[in-house]
PDB file of C-alpha atoms and ligand atoms in Angstrom:
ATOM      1  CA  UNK B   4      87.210 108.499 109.217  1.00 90.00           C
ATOM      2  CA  UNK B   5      88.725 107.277 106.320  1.00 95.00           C
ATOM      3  CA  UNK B   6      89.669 103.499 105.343  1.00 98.00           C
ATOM      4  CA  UNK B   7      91.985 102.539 102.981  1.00 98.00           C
ATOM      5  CA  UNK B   8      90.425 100.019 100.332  1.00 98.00           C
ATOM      6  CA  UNK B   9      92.737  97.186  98.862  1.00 98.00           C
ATOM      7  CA  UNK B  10      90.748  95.211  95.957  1.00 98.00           C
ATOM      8  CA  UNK B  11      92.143  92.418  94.128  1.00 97.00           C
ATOM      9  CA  UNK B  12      90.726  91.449  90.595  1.00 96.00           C
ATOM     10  CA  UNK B  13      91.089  89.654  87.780  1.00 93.00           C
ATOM     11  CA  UNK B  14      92.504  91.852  84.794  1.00 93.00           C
ATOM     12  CA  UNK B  15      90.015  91.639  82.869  1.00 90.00           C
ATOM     13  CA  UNK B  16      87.458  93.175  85.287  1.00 93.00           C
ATOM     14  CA  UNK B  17      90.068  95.932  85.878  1.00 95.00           C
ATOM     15  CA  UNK B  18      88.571  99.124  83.787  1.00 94.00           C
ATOM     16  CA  UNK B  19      85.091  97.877  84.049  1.00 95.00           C
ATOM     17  CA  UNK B  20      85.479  98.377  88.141  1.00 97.00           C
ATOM     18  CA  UNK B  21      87.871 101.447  87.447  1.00 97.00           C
ATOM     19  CA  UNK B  22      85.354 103.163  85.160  1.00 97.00           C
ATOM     20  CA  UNK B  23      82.139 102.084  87.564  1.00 97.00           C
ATOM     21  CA  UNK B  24      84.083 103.553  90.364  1.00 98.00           C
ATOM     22  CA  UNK B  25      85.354 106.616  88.838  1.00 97.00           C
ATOM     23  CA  UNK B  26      82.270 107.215  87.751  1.00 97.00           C
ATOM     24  CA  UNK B  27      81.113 107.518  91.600  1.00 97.00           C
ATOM     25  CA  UNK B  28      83.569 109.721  92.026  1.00 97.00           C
ATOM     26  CA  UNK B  29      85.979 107.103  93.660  1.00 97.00           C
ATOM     27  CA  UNK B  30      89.601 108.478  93.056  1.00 97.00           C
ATOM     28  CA  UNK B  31      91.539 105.015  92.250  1.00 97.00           C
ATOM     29  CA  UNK B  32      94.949 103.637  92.099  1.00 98.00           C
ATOM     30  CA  UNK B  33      95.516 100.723  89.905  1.00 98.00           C
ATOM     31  CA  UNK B  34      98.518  98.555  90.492  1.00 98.00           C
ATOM     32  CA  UNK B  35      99.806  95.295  88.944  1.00 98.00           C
ATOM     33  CA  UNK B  36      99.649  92.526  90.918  1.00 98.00           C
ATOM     34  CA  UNK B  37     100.692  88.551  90.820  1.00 97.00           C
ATOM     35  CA  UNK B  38      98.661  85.759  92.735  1.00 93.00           C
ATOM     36  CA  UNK B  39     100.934  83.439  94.656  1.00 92.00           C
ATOM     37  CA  UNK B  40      99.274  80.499  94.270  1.00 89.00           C
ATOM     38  CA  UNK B  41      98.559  80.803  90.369  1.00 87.00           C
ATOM     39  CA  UNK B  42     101.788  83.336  89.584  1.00 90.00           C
ATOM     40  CA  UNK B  43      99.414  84.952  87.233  1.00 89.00           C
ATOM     41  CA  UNK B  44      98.914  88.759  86.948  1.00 93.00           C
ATOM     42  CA  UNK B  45      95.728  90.132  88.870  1.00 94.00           C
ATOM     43  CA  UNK B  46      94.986  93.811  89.275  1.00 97.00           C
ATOM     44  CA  UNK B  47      94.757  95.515  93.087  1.00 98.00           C
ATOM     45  CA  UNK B  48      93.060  98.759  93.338  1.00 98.00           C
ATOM     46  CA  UNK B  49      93.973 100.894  96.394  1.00 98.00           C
ATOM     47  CA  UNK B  50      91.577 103.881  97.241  1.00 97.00           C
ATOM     48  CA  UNK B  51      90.717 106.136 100.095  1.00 97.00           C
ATOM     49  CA  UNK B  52      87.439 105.843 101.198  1.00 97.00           C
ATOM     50  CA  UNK B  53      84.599 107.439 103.688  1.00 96.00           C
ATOM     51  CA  UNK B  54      83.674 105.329 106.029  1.00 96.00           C
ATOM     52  CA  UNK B  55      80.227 105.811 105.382  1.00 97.00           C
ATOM     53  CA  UNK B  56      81.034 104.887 101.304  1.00 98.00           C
ATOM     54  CA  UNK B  57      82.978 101.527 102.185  1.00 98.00           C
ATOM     55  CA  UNK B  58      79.504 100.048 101.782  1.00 97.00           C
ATOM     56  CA  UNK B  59      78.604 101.282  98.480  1.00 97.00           C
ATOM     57  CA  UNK B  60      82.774 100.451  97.363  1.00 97.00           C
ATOM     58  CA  UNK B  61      82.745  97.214  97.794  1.00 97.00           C
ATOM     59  CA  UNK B  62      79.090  96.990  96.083  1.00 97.00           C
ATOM     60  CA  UNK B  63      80.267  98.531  93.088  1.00 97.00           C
ATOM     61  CA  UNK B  64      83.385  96.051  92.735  1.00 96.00           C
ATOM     62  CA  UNK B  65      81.132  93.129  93.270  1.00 95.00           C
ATOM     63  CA  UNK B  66      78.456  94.248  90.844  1.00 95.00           C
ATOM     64  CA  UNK B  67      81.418  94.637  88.157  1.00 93.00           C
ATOM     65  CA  UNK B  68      83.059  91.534  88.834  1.00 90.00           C
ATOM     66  CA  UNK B  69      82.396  88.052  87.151  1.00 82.00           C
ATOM     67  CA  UNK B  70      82.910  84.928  88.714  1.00 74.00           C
ATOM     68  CA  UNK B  71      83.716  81.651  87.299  1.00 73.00           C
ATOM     69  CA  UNK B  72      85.061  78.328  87.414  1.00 65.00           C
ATOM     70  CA  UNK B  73      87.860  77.666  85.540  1.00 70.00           C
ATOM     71  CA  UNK B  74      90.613  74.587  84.878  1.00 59.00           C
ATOM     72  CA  UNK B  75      93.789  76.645  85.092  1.00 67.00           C
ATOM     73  CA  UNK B  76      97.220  75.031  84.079  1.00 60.00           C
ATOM     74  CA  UNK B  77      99.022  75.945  87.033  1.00 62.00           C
ATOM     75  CA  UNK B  78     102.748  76.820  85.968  1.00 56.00           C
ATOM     76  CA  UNK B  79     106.478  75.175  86.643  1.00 45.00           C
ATOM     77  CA  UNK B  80     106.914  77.571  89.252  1.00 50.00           C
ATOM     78  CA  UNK B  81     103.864  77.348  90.613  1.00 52.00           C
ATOM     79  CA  UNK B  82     103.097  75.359  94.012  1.00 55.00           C
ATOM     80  CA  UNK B  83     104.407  71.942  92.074  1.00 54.00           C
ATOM     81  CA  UNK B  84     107.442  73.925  91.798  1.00 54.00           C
ATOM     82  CA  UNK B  85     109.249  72.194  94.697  1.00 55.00           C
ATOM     83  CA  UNK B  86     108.397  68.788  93.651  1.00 56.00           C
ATOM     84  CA  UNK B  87     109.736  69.160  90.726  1.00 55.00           C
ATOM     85  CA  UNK B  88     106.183  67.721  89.241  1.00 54.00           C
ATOM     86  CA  UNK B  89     105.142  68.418  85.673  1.00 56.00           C
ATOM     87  CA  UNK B  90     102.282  70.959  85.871  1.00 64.00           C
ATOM     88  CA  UNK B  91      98.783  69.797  86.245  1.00 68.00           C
ATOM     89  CA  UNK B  92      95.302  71.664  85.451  1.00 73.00           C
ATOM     90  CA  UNK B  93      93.545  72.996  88.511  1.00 73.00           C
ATOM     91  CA  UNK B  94      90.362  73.944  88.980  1.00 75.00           C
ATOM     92  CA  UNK B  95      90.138  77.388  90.983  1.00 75.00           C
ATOM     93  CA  UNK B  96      87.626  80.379  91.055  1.00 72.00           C
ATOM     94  CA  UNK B  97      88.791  83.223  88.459  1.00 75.00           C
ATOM     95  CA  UNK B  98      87.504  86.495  88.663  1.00 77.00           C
ATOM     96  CA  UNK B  99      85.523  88.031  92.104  1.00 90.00           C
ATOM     97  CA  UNK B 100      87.132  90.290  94.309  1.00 95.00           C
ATOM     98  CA  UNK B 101      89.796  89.658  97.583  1.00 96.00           C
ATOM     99  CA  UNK B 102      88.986  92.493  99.502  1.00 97.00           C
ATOM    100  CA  UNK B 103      90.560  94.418 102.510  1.00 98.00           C
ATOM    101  CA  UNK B 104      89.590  97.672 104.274  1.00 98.00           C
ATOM    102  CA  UNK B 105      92.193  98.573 106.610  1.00 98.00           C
ATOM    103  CA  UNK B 106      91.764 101.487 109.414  1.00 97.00           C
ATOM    104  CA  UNK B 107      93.645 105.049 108.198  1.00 97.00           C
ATOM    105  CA  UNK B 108      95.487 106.952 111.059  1.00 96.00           C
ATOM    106  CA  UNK B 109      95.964 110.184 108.635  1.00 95.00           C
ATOM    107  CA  UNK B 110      94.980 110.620 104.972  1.00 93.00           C
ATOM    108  CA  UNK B 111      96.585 113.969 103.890  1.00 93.00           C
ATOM    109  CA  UNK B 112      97.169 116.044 100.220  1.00 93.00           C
ATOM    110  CA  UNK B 113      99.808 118.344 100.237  1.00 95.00           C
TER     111      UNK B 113
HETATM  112  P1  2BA J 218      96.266  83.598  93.688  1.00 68.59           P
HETATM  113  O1  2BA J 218      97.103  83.479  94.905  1.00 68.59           O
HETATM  114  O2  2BA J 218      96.937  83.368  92.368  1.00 68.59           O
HETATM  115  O3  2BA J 218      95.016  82.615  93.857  1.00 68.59           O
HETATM  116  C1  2BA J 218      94.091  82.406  92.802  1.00 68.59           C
HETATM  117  C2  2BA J 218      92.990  81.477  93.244  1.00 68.59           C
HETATM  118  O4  2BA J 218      93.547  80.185  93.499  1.00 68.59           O
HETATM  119  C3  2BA J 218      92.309  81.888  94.545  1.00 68.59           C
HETATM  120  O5  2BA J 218      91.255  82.786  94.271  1.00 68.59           O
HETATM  121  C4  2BA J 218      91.812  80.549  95.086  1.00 68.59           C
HETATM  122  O6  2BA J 218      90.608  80.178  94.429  1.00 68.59           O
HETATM  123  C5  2BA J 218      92.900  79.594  94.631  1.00 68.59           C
HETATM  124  N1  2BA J 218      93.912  79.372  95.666  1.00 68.59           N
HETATM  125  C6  2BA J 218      94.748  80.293  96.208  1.00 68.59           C
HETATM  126  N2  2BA J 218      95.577  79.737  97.107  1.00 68.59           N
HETATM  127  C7  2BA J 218      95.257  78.435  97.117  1.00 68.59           C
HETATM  128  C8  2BA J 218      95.774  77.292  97.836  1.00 68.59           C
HETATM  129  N3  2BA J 218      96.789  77.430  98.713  1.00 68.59           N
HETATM  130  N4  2BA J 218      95.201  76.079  97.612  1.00 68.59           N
HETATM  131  C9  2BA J 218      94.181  75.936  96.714  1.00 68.59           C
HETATM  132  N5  2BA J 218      93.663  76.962  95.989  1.00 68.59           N
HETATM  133  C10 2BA J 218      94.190  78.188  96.191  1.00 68.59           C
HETATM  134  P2  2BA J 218      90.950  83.962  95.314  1.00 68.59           P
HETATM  135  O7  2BA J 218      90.873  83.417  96.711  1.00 68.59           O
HETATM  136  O8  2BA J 218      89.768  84.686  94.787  1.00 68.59           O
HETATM  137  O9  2BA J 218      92.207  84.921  95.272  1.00 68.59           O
HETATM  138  C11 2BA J 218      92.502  85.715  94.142  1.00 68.59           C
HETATM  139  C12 2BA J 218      93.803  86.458  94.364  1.00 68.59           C
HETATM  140  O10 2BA J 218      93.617  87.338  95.487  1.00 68.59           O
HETATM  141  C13 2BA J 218      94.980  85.559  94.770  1.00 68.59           C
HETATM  142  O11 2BA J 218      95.618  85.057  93.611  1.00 68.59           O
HETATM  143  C14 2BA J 218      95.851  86.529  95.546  1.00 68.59           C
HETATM  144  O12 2BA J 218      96.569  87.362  94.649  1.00 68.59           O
HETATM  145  C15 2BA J 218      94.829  87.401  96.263  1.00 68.59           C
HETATM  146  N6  2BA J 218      94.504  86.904  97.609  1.00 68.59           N
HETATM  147  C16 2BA J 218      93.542  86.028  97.938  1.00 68.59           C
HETATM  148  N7  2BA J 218      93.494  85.849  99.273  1.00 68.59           N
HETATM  149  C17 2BA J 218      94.468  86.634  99.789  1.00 68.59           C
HETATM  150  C18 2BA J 218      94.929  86.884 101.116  1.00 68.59           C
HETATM  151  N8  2BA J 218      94.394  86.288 102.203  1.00 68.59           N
HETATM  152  N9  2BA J 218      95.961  87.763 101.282  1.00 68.59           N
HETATM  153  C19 2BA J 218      96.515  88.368 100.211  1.00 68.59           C
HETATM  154  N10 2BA J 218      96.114  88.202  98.933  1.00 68.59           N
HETATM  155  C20 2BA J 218      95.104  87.323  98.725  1.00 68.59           C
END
């Protein structure tokens, strides 16, 4: 069975996961993403995955991905948005991976 693979990450871990992965033999589909909460541009990479791989998938995104704390200015349009507040710094996690691994009912090349 296959599972399809949806990873989000920060940018700048982007091509260190996509090389690690590829590497593995991991075909990989990179698109560019935005977070809701910070409206900053993340990365989510979709693949097609063995079942019996999803394992050693998600092991190679976390082994590529740093994680750190980090004061971000959150923008004008960000959640203060509808207050109409001036932004303010906020102190979230950058970098890791959101991960989801979502049953396939076909997977087909033609
Ligand atoms: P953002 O939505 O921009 O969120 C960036 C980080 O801000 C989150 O890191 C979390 O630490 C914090 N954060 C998010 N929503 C928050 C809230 N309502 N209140 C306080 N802090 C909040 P991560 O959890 O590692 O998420 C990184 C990115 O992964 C997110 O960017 C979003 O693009 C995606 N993501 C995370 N959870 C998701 C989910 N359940 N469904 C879809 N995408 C998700």
């Amino acid at each position: 069975m296959v599972k399809l693979v949806l990873a989000i990450i920060h940018d700048e871990d982007a091509f260190r996961i996509m090389d690690a992965l590829c590497d593995k033999g991991y075909s990989v589909t990179k698109l560019a993403s935005t977070g809701g909460f910070l409206r900053a541009g993340n990365t989510t990479l979709i693949c097609g995955v063995d079942d019996e791989h999803v394992h050693e998938y998600m092991r190679v995104i976390e082994s590529k991905c740093n994680s750190h704390r980090s004061a971000t200015p959150v923008s004008a349009a960000g959640v203060n948005a509808a207050e109409g507040h001036a932004p303010y710094p906020v102190e979230v996690t950058v970098g890791g991976a959101t991960i989801f691994v979502l049953d396939v009912e076909e997977f087909r090349k033609v």
